[in-house]
Amino acid sequence: MLRDDEVVSGNLPNRSEVMRFGAKVLNDFVVPHMRNLQVIVCLGRDAWDCCAKAFGTNDDWASLRTQDRPWTATRSGTRLLATKHPAFSTNSMMDQLRHTIASLLANPILDAA
């Protein structure tokens, strides 16, 4: 859901349709074909909402991303990491993101809830 020309274009047209399609792609293709998938980094609210729909979480992107633990575990054990899109992030935010991802990958969840 990212543009490749670094231009911010505003809200998604047909947002609910895009979210349904994205959730279907995650559930029907990505997750079944990526057995070792541990972390999905959601770069912005749209990406978070799509993953939240796919994984059935009700956690709020805006409040979650400002916490010390800006991620939630899903029933499958995959963790969703809430963060701003890099275009809207500072260098220190990106450093913290890299640290969080490394920490998540170093501590996998072996048994999904």
mmCIF file of C-alpha atoms in Angstrom:
data_model
loop_
_atom_site.group_PDB
_atom_site.id
_atom_site.type_symbol
_atom_site.label_atom_id
_atom_site.label_comp_id
_atom_site.label_asym_id
_atom_site.label_seq_id
_atom_site.Cartn_x
_atom_site.Cartn_y
_atom_site.Cartn_z
ATOM 1 C CA MET A 1 0.000 0.000 0.000
ATOM 2 C CA LEU A 2 2.981 2.281 -0.489
ATOM 3 C CA ARG A 3 3.619 4.546 -3.421
ATOM 4 C CA ASP A 4 6.971 4.270 -5.134
ATOM 5 C CA ASP A 5 7.335 7.975 -5.914
ATOM 6 C CA GLU A 6 7.545 9.303 -2.309
ATOM 7 C CA VAL A 7 4.447 11.455 -2.812
ATOM 8 C CA VAL A 8 1.771 11.413 -0.106
ATOM 9 C CA SER A 9 -1.539 11.079 -1.889
ATOM 10 C CA GLY A 10 -4.084 11.203 0.926
ATOM 11 C CA ASN A 11 -6.790 8.728 1.845
ATOM 12 C CA LEU A 12 -7.294 5.438 0.059
ATOM 13 C CA PRO A 13 -10.234 5.352 -2.344
ATOM 14 C CA ASN A 14 -12.646 2.497 -1.512
ATOM 15 C CA ARG A 15 -10.812 1.986 1.779
ATOM 16 C CA SER A 16 -13.056 -0.803 3.087
ATOM 17 C CA GLU A 17 -12.626 -2.755 -0.166
ATOM 18 C CA VAL A 18 -8.847 -2.306 -0.039
ATOM 19 C CA MET A 19 -8.756 -3.501 3.597
ATOM 20 C CA ARG A 20 -10.831 -6.596 2.763
ATOM 21 C CA PHE A 21 -8.605 -7.418 -0.213
ATOM 22 C CA GLY A 22 -5.398 -6.884 1.783
ATOM 23 C CA ALA A 23 -6.666 -9.106 4.609
ATOM 24 C CA LYS A 24 -7.570 -11.793 2.074
ATOM 25 C CA VAL A 25 -4.080 -11.677 0.537
ATOM 26 C CA LEU A 26 -2.492 -11.983 3.987
ATOM 27 C CA ASN A 27 -4.748 -14.865 5.073
ATOM 28 C CA ASP A 28 -4.902 -16.775 1.786
ATOM 29 C CA PHE A 29 -1.370 -16.310 0.462
ATOM 30 C CA VAL A 30 1.208 -14.614 2.691
ATOM 31 C CA VAL A 31 0.678 -16.500 5.965
ATOM 32 C CA PRO A 32 0.258 -19.989 4.423
ATOM 33 C CA HIS A 33 3.361 -19.527 2.239
ATOM 34 C CA MET A 34 5.580 -17.965 4.902
ATOM 35 C CA ARG A 35 5.690 -20.583 7.656
ATOM 36 C CA ASN A 36 8.502 -18.764 9.473
ATOM 37 C CA LEU A 37 6.787 -15.374 9.477
ATOM 38 C CA GLN A 38 7.442 -13.804 12.879
ATOM 39 C CA VAL A 39 6.873 -10.063 12.551
ATOM 40 C CA ILE A 40 4.880 -7.817 10.247
ATOM 41 C CA VAL A 41 5.941 -4.176 10.447
ATOM 42 C CA CYS A 42 2.909 -1.999 9.792
ATOM 43 C CA LEU A 43 4.188 1.287 8.371
ATOM 44 C CA GLY A 44 1.232 3.543 9.088
ATOM 45 C CA ARG A 45 -2.429 3.286 10.026
ATOM 46 C CA ASP A 46 -3.611 1.807 6.714
ATOM 47 C CA ALA A 47 -1.120 -1.052 6.916
ATOM 48 C CA TRP A 48 -2.046 -1.613 10.582
ATOM 49 C CA ASP A 49 -5.773 -1.647 9.849
ATOM 50 C CA CYS A 50 -5.287 -4.159 7.046
ATOM 51 C CA CYS A 51 -3.229 -6.512 9.242
ATOM 52 C CA ALA A 52 -5.547 -6.034 12.216
ATOM 53 C CA LYS A 53 -8.455 -7.081 10.020
ATOM 54 C CA ALA A 54 -6.555 -10.118 8.747
ATOM 55 C CA PHE A 55 -5.411 -11.243 12.193
ATOM 56 C CA GLY A 56 -8.515 -10.230 14.130
ATOM 57 C CA THR A 57 -6.978 -7.786 16.588
ATOM 58 C CA ASN A 58 -8.745 -4.699 17.908
ATOM 59 C CA ASP A 59 -5.629 -2.944 19.214
ATOM 60 C CA ASP A 60 -5.428 0.719 18.231
ATOM 61 C CA TRP A 61 -2.456 1.706 16.034
ATOM 62 C CA ALA A 62 -2.086 5.238 17.396
ATOM 63 C CA SER A 63 -2.040 4.269 21.066
ATOM 64 C CA LEU A 64 -0.032 1.062 20.573
ATOM 65 C CA ARG A 65 2.823 2.676 18.627
ATOM 66 C CA THR A 66 3.540 5.140 21.443
ATOM 67 C CA GLN A 67 3.921 2.436 24.108
ATOM 68 C CA ASP A 68 7.157 0.830 25.282
ATOM 69 C CA ARG A 69 6.001 -2.392 23.599
ATOM 70 C CA PRO A 70 4.563 -1.172 20.268
ATOM 71 C CA TRP A 71 3.453 -4.608 19.080
ATOM 72 C CA THR A 72 0.758 -7.172 19.650
ATOM 73 C CA ALA A 73 0.865 -10.934 19.256
ATOM 74 C CA THR A 74 -1.766 -12.628 17.109
ATOM 75 C CA ARG A 75 -3.399 -16.022 17.593
ATOM 76 C CA SER A 76 -0.935 -17.489 15.075
ATOM 77 C CA GLY A 77 2.058 -16.118 16.996
ATOM 78 C CA THR A 78 2.938 -13.515 14.365
ATOM 79 C CA ARG A 79 3.584 -10.142 15.942
ATOM 80 C CA LEU A 80 2.234 -6.949 14.410
ATOM 81 C CA LEU A 81 4.449 -3.932 14.995
ATOM 82 C CA ALA A 82 2.768 -0.522 14.877
ATOM 83 C CA THR A 83 4.929 2.325 13.577
ATOM 84 C CA LYS A 84 4.753 5.455 11.481
ATOM 85 C CA HIS A 85 5.650 5.327 7.824
ATOM 86 C CA PRO A 86 9.373 6.206 7.406
ATOM 87 C CA ALA A 87 8.429 9.326 5.467
ATOM 88 C CA PHE A 88 6.916 10.668 8.701
ATOM 89 C CA SER A 89 9.620 9.390 11.069
ATOM 90 C CA THR A 90 12.755 10.931 12.534
ATOM 91 C CA ASN A 91 16.155 9.229 12.548
ATOM 92 C CA SER A 92 15.775 8.388 16.246
ATOM 93 C CA MET A 93 12.367 6.817 15.550
ATOM 94 C CA MET A 94 13.907 4.675 12.817
ATOM 95 C CA ASP A 95 16.747 3.642 15.167
ATOM 96 C CA GLN A 96 14.167 2.618 17.778
ATOM 97 C CA LEU A 97 12.241 0.689 15.113
ATOM 98 C CA ARG A 98 15.375 -1.239 14.102
ATOM 99 C CA HIS A 99 16.062 -2.034 17.770
ATOM 100 C CA THR A 100 12.474 -3.231 18.333
ATOM 101 C CA ILE A 101 12.518 -5.471 15.246
ATOM 102 C CA ALA A 102 15.852 -6.993 16.266
ATOM 103 C CA SER A 103 14.487 -7.646 19.758
ATOM 104 C CA LEU A 104 11.332 -9.272 18.386
ATOM 105 C CA LEU A 105 13.307 -11.524 16.067
ATOM 106 C CA ALA A 106 15.679 -12.513 18.860
ATOM 107 C CA ASN A 107 12.742 -13.523 21.088
ATOM 108 C CA PRO A 108 10.265 -15.506 18.983
ATOM 109 C CA ILE A 109 6.919 -16.544 20.385
ATOM 110 C CA LEU A 110 6.945 -20.320 20.208
ATOM 111 C CA ASP A 111 3.415 -21.065 21.377
ATOM 112 C CA ALA A 112 0.633 -18.888 20.009
ATOM 113 C CA ALA A 113 -2.078 -17.969 22.480
#
